[in-house]
Coordinates of N, CA and C in Angstrom, one line a residue:
M1 N 0.8 -1.2 0.0 CA 0.0 0.0 0.0 C 0.9 1.3 0.0
N2 N 0.5 2.2 -0.7 CA 1.2 3.5 -0.8 C 1.2 4.2 0.6
K3 N 2.4 4.6 1.0 CA 2.5 5.2 2.4 C 1.7 6.5 2.5
F4 N 1.5 7.2 1.5 CA 0.7 8.5 1.6 C -0.8 8.2 1.6
M5 N -1.2 7.2 0.8 CA -2.6 6.8 0.9 C -2.9 6.2 2.3
K6 N -2.0 5.5 2.9 CA -2.1 5.0 4.2 C -2.4 6.2 5.2
L7 N -1.6 7.3 5.0 CA -1.8 8.4 5.9 C -3.2 9.1 5.6
A8 N -3.6 9.1 4.4 CA -5.0 9.6 4.1 C -6.1 8.8 4.7
I9 N -5.9 7.5 4.7 CA -6.9 6.6 5.4 C -6.9 6.9 6.9
K10 N -5.7 7.0 7.5 CA -5.6 7.3 8.9 C -6.3 8.7 9.2
E11 N -6.1 9.7 8.4 CA -6.7 11.0 8.6 C -8.2 10.9 8.5
A12 N -8.7 10.1 7.5 CA -10.2 9.8 7.4 C -10.7 9.2 8.7
E13 N -10.0 8.2 9.1 CA -10.4 7.4 10.4 C -10.5 8.4 11.6
K14 N -9.6 9.3 11.6 CA -9.5 10.3 12.7 C -10.8 11.1 12.6
G15 N -11.2 11.6 11.5 CA -12.4 12.4 11.3 C -13.6 11.7 11.6
I16 N -13.7 10.4 11.2 CA -14.8 9.6 11.5 C -15.0 9.4 13.0
K17 N -13.9 9.1 13.7 CA -13.9 8.9 15.2 C -14.4 10.2 15.9
L18 N -14.0 11.3 15.4 CA -14.4 12.6 16.0 C -15.8 13.0 15.6
G19 N -16.4 12.3 14.6 CA -17.7 12.7 14.2 C -17.7 13.9 13.3
H20 N -16.6 14.2 12.6 CA -16.5 15.4 11.8 C -17.2 15.3 10.5
G21 N -17.4 14.1 9.9 CA -18.0 14.0 8.6 C -17.7 12.7 8.0
G22 N -17.8 12.6 6.7 CA -17.6 11.3 6.0 C -16.2 10.8 5.9
P23 N -16.1 9.6 5.3 CA -14.8 8.9 5.3 C -13.8 9.4 4.3
F24 N -13.6 10.7 4.3 CA -12.7 11.3 3.3 C -11.5 11.9 4.0
G25 N -10.3 11.4 3.7 CA -9.1 12.0 4.2 C -8.2 12.3 3.0
A26 N -7.3 13.2 3.2 CA -6.4 13.6 2.1 C -5.1 14.0 2.6
V27 N -4.1 13.8 1.8 CA -2.7 14.2 2.1 C -2.1 14.8 0.9
I28 N -1.4 15.9 1.0 CA -0.7 16.6 -0.1 C 0.8 16.4 0.1
V29 N 1.4 16.0 -1.0 CA 2.9 15.7 -0.9 C 3.6 16.5 -2.0
K30 N 4.7 17.0 -1.6 CA 5.6 17.7 -2.6 C 7.0 17.3 -2.3
D31 N 7.7 16.9 -3.3 CA 9.1 16.5 -3.2 C 9.3 15.4 -2.1
G32 N 8.3 14.5 -2.1 CA 8.4 13.4 -1.2 C 8.1 13.7 0.3
K33 N 7.6 14.9 0.6 CA 7.3 15.4 1.9 C 5.8 15.7 2.0
V34 N 5.2 15.3 3.1 CA 3.8 15.8 3.4 C 3.8 17.2 3.7
I35 N 3.0 18.0 3.0 CA 2.9 19.4 3.3 C 1.5 19.8 3.8
G36 N 0.6 18.9 3.6 CA -0.8 19.2 4.1 C -1.6 17.9 4.3
V37 N -2.4 18.0 5.3 CA -3.3 16.9 5.6 C -4.7 17.5 5.9
G38 N -5.7 16.6 5.7 CA -7.1 17.1 6.1 C -8.1 15.9 6.0
H39 N -9.2 16.1 6.6 CA -10.3 15.2 6.6 C -11.6 16.0 6.5
N40 N -12.6 15.3 6.1 CA -13.9 15.9 6.0 C -14.3 16.5 7.4
Q41 N -14.7 17.8 7.4 CA -15.1 18.5 8.6 C -16.4 19.2 8.4
V42 N -17.2 18.8 7.4 CA -18.4 19.5 7.1 C -19.3 19.6 8.3
V43 N -19.5 18.5 9.0 CA -20.4 18.4 10.2 C -19.7 19.2 11.4
A44 N -18.5 19.0 11.6 CA -17.8 19.7 12.7 C -17.8 21.2 12.6
N45 N -17.6 21.7 11.4 CA -17.5 23.1 11.1 C -18.8 23.8 10.6
S46 N -19.8 23.0 10.4 CA -21.1 23.5 9.8 C -20.7 24.2 8.5
D47 N -19.9 23.6 7.7 CA -19.3 24.2 6.5 C -19.4 23.2 5.3
P48 N -20.3 23.4 4.4 CA -20.4 22.4 3.3 C -19.2 22.3 2.4
T49 N -18.3 23.2 2.5 CA -17.1 23.2 1.6 C -15.9 22.5 2.3
C50 N -16.0 22.1 3.5 CA -14.9 21.6 4.3 C -14.7 20.1 4.0
H51 N -14.6 19.7 2.8 CA -14.3 18.3 2.4 C -12.8 18.0 2.7
G52 N -12.4 16.8 2.7 CA -11.1 16.3 3.0 C -10.0 17.0 2.1
E53 N -10.3 17.1 0.8 CA -9.3 17.7 -0.1 C -9.2 19.2 0.2
I54 N -10.3 19.8 0.4 CA -10.3 21.3 0.7 C -9.5 21.5 2.0
S55 N -9.7 20.7 3.0 CA -9.0 20.9 4.3 C -7.5 20.7 4.1
A56 N -7.2 19.7 3.3 CA -5.7 19.4 3.0 C -5.1 20.6 2.2
I57 N -5.8 21.1 1.2 CA -5.3 22.2 0.4 C -5.1 23.4 1.3
R58 N -6.1 23.7 2.2 CA -5.9 24.9 3.1 C -4.7 24.7 4.0
D59 N -4.5 23.4 4.5 CA -3.4 23.2 5.4 C -2.1 23.3 4.7
A60 N -2.0 22.7 3.4 CA -0.8 22.8 2.7 C -0.4 24.3 2.3
C61 N -1.4 25.0 1.9 CA -1.1 26.4 1.5 C -0.6 27.2 2.7
K62 N -1.2 27.0 3.9 CA -0.8 27.6 5.1 C 0.6 27.2 5.5
N63 N 0.9 25.9 5.3 CA 2.2 25.4 5.7 C 3.4 25.9 4.8
I64 N 3.1 26.1 3.6 CA 4.2 26.6 2.7 C 4.0 28.1 2.3
S65 N 3.0 28.7 2.9 CA 2.8 30.2 2.7 C 2.6 30.5 1.3
S66 N 1.8 29.7 0.6 CA 1.6 30.0 -0.9 C 0.2 29.4 -1.3
F67 N -0.4 30.0 -2.2 CA -1.7 29.5 -2.8 C -1.4 28.6 -4.0
D68 N -0.2 28.5 -4.4 CA 0.2 27.7 -5.5 C 0.9 26.4 -5.1
L69 N 0.2 25.3 -5.4 CA 0.7 24.0 -5.0 C 1.3 23.2 -6.2
S70 N 1.9 24.0 -7.1 CA 2.5 23.3 -8.3 C 3.6 22.4 -7.8
G71 N 3.6 21.2 -8.5 CA 4.6 20.2 -8.1 C 4.2 19.3 -7.0
A72 N 3.0 19.5 -6.5 CA 2.4 18.7 -5.4 C 1.4 17.6 -6.0
D73 N 1.3 16.5 -5.2 CA 0.3 15.5 -5.6 C -0.6 15.4 -4.3
I74 N -1.9 15.0 -4.6 CA -2.8 14.7 -3.5 C -3.2 13.3 -3.5
Y75 N -3.3 12.7 -2.3 CA -3.8 11.3 -2.1 C -5.1 11.4 -1.3
T76 N -6.2 10.9 -1.8 CA -7.5 11.0 -1.2 C -8.2 9.7 -1.2
T77 N -9.0 9.5 -0.1 CA -9.6 8.2 0.0 C -10.8 8.0 -1.0
G78 N -11.4 9.1 -1.4 CA -12.4 9.0 -2.4 C -12.2 9.9 -3.6
E79 N -12.6 9.5 -4.8 CA -12.5 10.3 -6.0 C -13.1 11.7 -5.7
P80 N -12.4 12.7 -6.0 CA -13.0 14.1 -5.6 C -14.3 14.4 -6.3
C81 N -15.2 15.1 -5.5 CA -16.4 15.6 -6.0 C -16.0 16.8 -7.0
P82 N -17.0 17.3 -7.7 CA -16.7 18.4 -8.6 C -16.0 19.6 -7.9
M83 N -16.4 20.0 -6.7 CA -15.8 21.1 -6.0 C -14.4 20.8 -5.7
C84 N -14.1 19.7 -5.2 CA -12.7 19.3 -4.8 C -11.8 19.1 -6.0
L85 N -12.4 18.5 -7.1 CA -11.6 18.4 -8.3 C -11.1 19.7 -8.8
V86 N -12.1 20.7 -8.9 CA -11.7 22.0 -9.4 C -10.8 22.7 -8.5
A87 N -10.9 22.5 -7.2 CA -10.0 23.1 -6.2 C -8.6 22.6 -6.4
C88 N -8.5 21.3 -6.6 CA -7.2 20.7 -6.9 C -6.5 21.3 -8.2
L89 N -7.3 21.4 -9.2 CA -6.8 22.0 -10.4 C -6.5 23.5 -10.2
W90 N -7.3 24.2 -9.5 CA -7.1 25.6 -9.2 C -5.8 25.8 -8.4
A91 N -5.5 24.9 -7.5 CA -4.3 25.0 -6.7 C -3.0 24.5 -7.4
N92 N -3.2 24.0 -8.7 CA -2.1 23.5 -9.5 C -1.5 22.2 -9.0
I93 N -2.3 21.4 -8.4 CA -1.9 20.1 -7.9 C -1.7 19.2 -9.2
N94 N -0.6 18.5 -9.2 CA -0.2 17.7 -10.4 C -1.1 16.5 -10.6
N95 N -1.0 15.5 -9.6 CA -1.7 14.3 -9.8 C -2.7 14.1 -8.6
I96 N -3.8 13.5 -8.9 CA -4.8 13.2 -7.9 C -5.0 11.7 -7.7
Y97 N -4.4 11.2 -6.7 CA -4.5 9.7 -6.4 C -5.7 9.5 -5.5
F98 N -6.6 8.6 -5.9 CA -7.8 8.4 -5.1 C -8.0 6.9 -5.0
G99 N -8.7 6.5 -3.9 CA -9.0 5.1 -3.6 C -10.3 4.7 -4.2
C100 N -11.5 5.1 -3.6 CA -12.8 4.7 -4.1 C -13.3 5.7 -5.1
T101 N -14.2 5.2 -6.0 CA -14.7 6.0 -7.1 C -15.9 6.9 -6.7
V102 N -16.3 7.8 -7.6 CA -17.4 8.6 -7.3 C -18.7 7.7 -7.2
A103 N -18.8 6.7 -7.9 CA -19.9 5.7 -7.8 C -19.9 5.1 -6.4
E104 N -18.8 4.8 -5.9 CA -18.7 4.2 -4.5 C -19.0 5.3 -3.5
N105 N -18.6 6.5 -3.7 CA -19.0 7.6 -2.8 C -20.6 7.6 -2.7
E106 N -21.2 7.5 -3.9 CA -22.7 7.5 -3.9 C -23.3 6.3 -3.2
M107 N -22.6 5.1 -3.3 CA -23.1 3.9 -2.7 C -23.2 4.0 -1.2
I108 N -22.3 4.9 -0.6 CA -22.4 5.0 0.8 C -23.2 6.3 1.2
G109 N -23.9 6.9 0.3 CA -24.8 8.0 0.6 C -24.4 9.4 0.2
F110 N -23.3 9.5 -0.5 CA -22.9 10.9 -0.9 C -23.3 11.1 -2.4
K111 N -23.5 12.4 -2.7 CA -24.1 12.7 -4.0 C -23.2 13.3 -5.1
D112 N -22.0 12.9 -5.1 CA -21.0 13.5 -6.0 C -21.4 13.2 -7.5
E113 N -21.8 12.0 -7.7 CA -22.1 11.6 -9.1 C -23.3 12.5 -9.6
V114 N -24.3 12.7 -8.8 CA -25.4 13.6 -9.1 C -25.0 15.0 -9.6
F115 N -24.0 15.5 -8.8 CA -23.5 16.9 -9.2 C -22.7 16.9 -10.5
Y116 N -21.9 15.8 -10.7 CA -21.2 15.7 -12.0 C -22.2 15.8 -13.1
K117 N -23.3 15.0 -13.0 CA -24.3 15.0 -14.0 C -25.1 16.3 -14.1
K118 N -25.5 16.9 -13.0 CA -26.3 18.1 -13.0 C -25.4 19.3 -13.6
L119 N -24.2 19.3 -13.3 CA -23.3 20.4 -13.8 C -22.7 20.1 -15.1
S120 N -23.0 18.9 -15.7 CA -22.5 18.5 -17.0 C -21.0 18.5 -17.0
I121 N -20.4 18.1 -15.9 CA -18.9 18.1 -15.8 C -18.4 16.7 -16.2
S122 N -17.4 16.7 -17.0 CA -16.8 15.4 -17.3 C -15.3 15.4 -16.9
T123 N -14.8 14.3 -16.4 CA -13.4 14.2 -16.0 C -12.5 13.8 -17.1
K124 N -13.1 13.7 -18.3 CA -12.2 13.2 -19.5 C -11.0 14.0 -19.7
K125 N -11.1 15.4 -19.6 CA -10.0 16.2 -19.9 C -8.9 16.2 -18.9
V126 N -9.2 15.7 -17.7 CA -8.2 15.6 -16.6 C -7.9 14.2 -16.2
K127 N -8.4 13.2 -17.0 CA -8.3 11.8 -16.7 C -6.9 11.4 -16.4
E128 N -5.9 12.0 -17.1 CA -4.5 11.6 -16.9 C -4.0 12.0 -15.6
R129 N -4.7 12.9 -14.9 CA -4.3 13.4 -13.6 C -5.0 12.7 -12.5
L130 N -6.0 11.9 -12.8 CA -6.8 11.1 -11.9 C -6.3 9.7 -11.9
I131 N -5.7 9.2 -10.8 CA -5.1 7.9 -10.8 C -5.6 7.1 -9.6
Q132 N -6.3 6.0 -9.9 CA -6.8 5.2 -8.8 C -5.8 4.3 -8.3
I133 N -5.6 4.3 -6.9 CA -4.7 3.4 -6.3 C -5.3 2.9 -5.0
D134 N -4.8 1.8 -4.4 CA -5.2 1.3 -3.1 C -6.7 1.2 -2.9
H135 N -7.4 0.8 -3.9 CA -8.9 0.7 -3.8 C -9.3 -0.1 -2.7
D136 N -8.8 -1.3 -2.5 CA -9.3 -2.3 -1.5 C -9.2 -1.7 -0.1
E137 N -8.1 -1.1 0.2 CA -8.0 -0.5 1.6 C -9.0 0.7 1.8
C138 N -9.2 1.5 0.8 CA -10.1 2.6 0.9 C -11.5 2.1 1.0
F139 N -11.8 1.0 0.2 CA -13.1 0.4 0.2 C -13.5 -0.2 1.6
K140 N -12.5 -0.7 2.3 CA -12.7 -1.3 3.6 C -13.1 -0.1 4.6
L141 N -12.5 1.0 4.4 CA -12.8 2.2 5.2 C -14.3 2.6 4.9
F142 N -14.7 2.6 3.7 CA -16.1 2.9 3.3 C -17.0 1.9 3.9
Q143 N -16.7 0.6 3.9 CA -17.5 -0.4 4.5 C -17.7 -0.2 6.0
K144 N -16.7 0.2 6.7 CA -16.8 0.5 8.1 C -17.7 1.7 8.3
Y145 N -17.5 2.7 7.5 CA -18.3 3.9 7.6 C -19.8 3.7 7.4
I146 N -20.1 2.8 6.4 CA -21.6 2.6 6.1 C -22.3 1.9 7.3
K147 N -21.6 1.2 8.1 CA -22.2 0.6 9.3 C -22.5 1.5 10.4
I148 N -21.9 2.7 10.4 CA -22.2 3.7 11.5 C -23.6 4.1 11.4
K149 N -24.3 4.0 12.5 CA -25.7 4.5 12.6 C -25.8 6.0 12.9
D150 N -26.9 6.6 12.5 CA -27.2 8.0 12.8 C -26.1 9.0 12.4
K151 N -25.4 8.7 11.2 CA -24.4 9.6 10.7 C -25.0 10.6 9.8
V152 N -24.4 11.8 9.8 CA -24.8 12.8 8.9 C -24.0 12.7 7.6
L153 N -24.7 12.7 6.5 CA -24.0 12.4 5.2 C -23.5 13.7 4.6
Y154 N -22.3 14.2 4.9 CA -21.7 15.3 4.3 C -20.2 15.2 4.4

């Protein structure tokens, strides 16, 4: 398993334990070093934009004192929603490594695929930057999450 995806899974597990939101953790890496981490904090912050990738982008930008993450890669437990995908592109992140697919996000109750369709957004133009890795480990995380009762889906 990729060591950075392993960190993203741990970050997601941390968020789940704290009741912050869904099973989404992210790690941003540049030159082999972690520069940012984040997990879904939508529920904790009452902020619909506080997804794992956004949290990691905010952390990385703060840590390197720059809004430009050129040369960095992101590792995230779930394929990014439209907002997070565009944020990654806007931040100039090179590669987006993800575990579970948008369809699997929907399977556990999240509506990313609906928004891709409603917004008529296609990932075809950035497909070379979207790289699926460590699916099985991320899917185990999703399976644990789906068993949690009385969770808020954000």
